[in-house]
mmCIF file of C-alpha atoms in Angstrom:
data_model
loop_
_atom_site.group_PDB
_atom_site.id
_atom_site.type_symbol
_atom_site.label_atom_id
_atom_site.label_comp_id
_atom_site.label_asym_id
_atom_site.label_seq_id
_atom_site.Cartn_x
_atom_site.Cartn_y
_atom_site.Cartn_z
ATOM 1 C CA MET A 66 27.714 -43.212 30.009
ATOM 2 C CA ASN A 67 29.037 -39.969 27.952
ATOM 3 C CA LYS A 68 26.318 -36.983 28.219
ATOM 4 C CA SER A 69 26.960 -34.244 26.108
ATOM 5 C CA LYS A 70 26.434 -31.045 28.084
ATOM 6 C CA ARG A 71 23.620 -29.476 25.638
ATOM 7 C CA PRO A 72 21.639 -32.068 24.313
ATOM 8 C CA PHE A 73 18.903 -29.722 22.837
ATOM 9 C CA THR A 74 20.872 -27.140 20.924
ATOM 10 C CA LYS A 75 18.869 -25.045 18.175
ATOM 11 C CA SER A 76 19.727 -25.454 14.461
ATOM 12 C CA LYS A 77 22.079 -23.271 12.801
ATOM 13 C CA ARG A 78 19.219 -22.508 10.123
ATOM 14 C CA SER A 79 19.675 -19.012 8.873
ATOM 15 C CA PHE A 80 16.483 -17.176 8.025
ATOM 16 C CA ARG A 81 15.790 -13.822 6.297
ATOM 17 C CA ARG A 82 14.151 -11.158 8.659
ATOM 18 C CA ARG A 83 10.855 -9.911 7.352
ATOM 19 C CA LEU A 84 10.938 -5.743 6.425
ATOM 20 C CA PRO A 85 8.558 -3.981 8.553
ATOM 21 C CA PRO A 86 5.760 -2.936 6.743
ATOM 22 C CA ILE A 87 6.093 0.679 8.151
ATOM 23 C CA GLN A 88 9.022 2.394 7.663
ATOM 24 C CA SER A 89 10.063 5.113 10.302
ATOM 25 C CA GLY A 90 9.338 7.914 7.713
ATOM 26 C CA ASP A 91 6.132 7.157 7.151
ATOM 27 C CA ARG A 92 3.237 9.101 8.312
ATOM 28 C CA ILE A 93 0.217 7.421 9.394
ATOM 29 C CA GLY A 94 -2.701 9.274 8.225
ATOM 30 C CA TYR A 95 -6.034 9.181 6.342
ATOM 31 C CA ARG A 96 -4.438 10.918 3.293
ATOM 32 C CA ASN A 97 -1.660 8.358 3.053
ATOM 33 C CA MET A 98 -3.786 5.722 0.816
ATOM 34 C CA SER A 99 -1.044 3.852 -0.222
ATOM 35 C CA LEU A 100 0.028 2.830 3.120
ATOM 36 C CA ILE A 101 -3.674 2.242 4.435
ATOM 37 C CA SER A 102 -4.451 -0.049 1.668
ATOM 38 C CA ARG A 103 -1.943 -2.597 2.056
ATOM 39 C CA PHE A 104 -3.917 -3.186 5.699
ATOM 40 C CA ILE A 105 -7.443 -3.650 4.320
ATOM 41 C CA SER A 106 -8.692 -7.139 3.316
ATOM 42 C CA GLU A 107 -10.070 -7.858 -0.693
ATOM 43 C CA GLN A 108 -13.538 -7.428 1.366
ATOM 44 C CA GLY A 109 -12.727 -4.337 2.939
ATOM 45 C CA LYS A 110 -12.041 -5.248 6.237
ATOM 46 C CA ILE A 111 -9.280 -3.976 8.652
ATOM 47 C CA LEU A 112 -6.247 -6.759 8.805
ATOM 48 C CA SER A 113 -5.208 -7.993 12.246
ATOM 49 C CA ARG A 114 -1.966 -7.083 13.922
ATOM 50 C CA ARG A 115 -0.683 -10.699 13.606
ATOM 51 C CA VAL A 116 -1.551 -10.428 9.622
ATOM 52 C CA ASN A 117 -0.088 -7.087 9.336
ATOM 53 C CA ARG A 118 3.163 -7.579 11.576
ATOM 54 C CA VAL A 119 2.901 -4.522 13.193
ATOM 55 C CA THR A 120 3.117 -2.738 16.671
ATOM 56 C CA LEU A 121 0.243 -2.352 18.978
ATOM 57 C CA LYS A 122 0.884 1.522 18.442
ATOM 58 C CA GLN A 123 0.888 1.549 14.982
ATOM 59 C CA GLN A 124 -2.117 -0.908 14.425
ATOM 60 C CA ARG A 125 -4.250 1.685 16.375
ATOM 61 C CA LEU A 126 -2.928 4.550 14.399
ATOM 62 C CA ILE A 127 -3.979 2.358 11.242
ATOM 63 C CA THR A 128 -7.412 1.577 12.422
ATOM 64 C CA ILE A 129 -8.126 5.588 13.202
ATOM 65 C CA ALA A 130 -6.751 6.603 9.886
ATOM 66 C CA ILE A 131 -8.821 3.779 7.865
ATOM 67 C CA LYS A 132 -11.904 4.608 10.001
ATOM 68 C CA GLN A 133 -11.588 8.287 9.324
ATOM 69 C CA ALA A 134 -11.246 7.699 5.701
ATOM 70 C CA ARG A 135 -14.277 5.683 5.437
ATOM 71 C CA ILE A 136 -16.123 8.656 6.890
ATOM 72 C CA LEU A 137 -14.728 11.153 4.163
ATOM 73 C CA SER A 138 -15.814 8.479 1.662
ATOM 74 C CA LEU A 139 -12.084 7.818 0.279
ATOM 75 C CA LEU A 140 -12.314 4.637 1.211
ATOM 76 C CA PRO A 141 -15.575 2.000 0.730
ATOM 77 C CA PHE A 142 -16.887 1.049 4.322
ATOM 78 C CA LEU A 143 -17.772 -2.540 2.371
ATOM 79 C CA ASN A 144 -16.329 -4.244 -0.906
ATOM 80 C CA ASN A 145 -19.312 -6.543 -1.887
ATOM 81 C CA GLN A 146 -18.882 -6.475 -5.687
ATOM 82 C CA LYS A 147 -19.900 -10.023 -6.437
ATOM 83 C CA GLN A 148 -19.048 -11.465 -9.665
ATOM 84 C CA PHE A 149 -22.397 -13.081 -11.214
ATOM 85 C CA GLU A 150 -21.249 -15.695 -13.073
ATOM 86 C CA ARG A 151 -23.788 -17.554 -15.632
#
């Protein structure tokens, strides 16, 4: 019996690393609307950390910034514009 030393080897598949959504120079704040709007769903909900692919610290800062922008009415709390089709 000839057993190989490593029967379970990982395949040498190359994969493309996704770019982080927040670069090191980006400031997370309620005034940075172009950055904040990327982390909100169509309905106006804050997307989860898994979907956003951000760190825990970044997610906390994003959440605080979104809530501040909502209070200052820069962002809507809800986006319930339903299309009435008849």
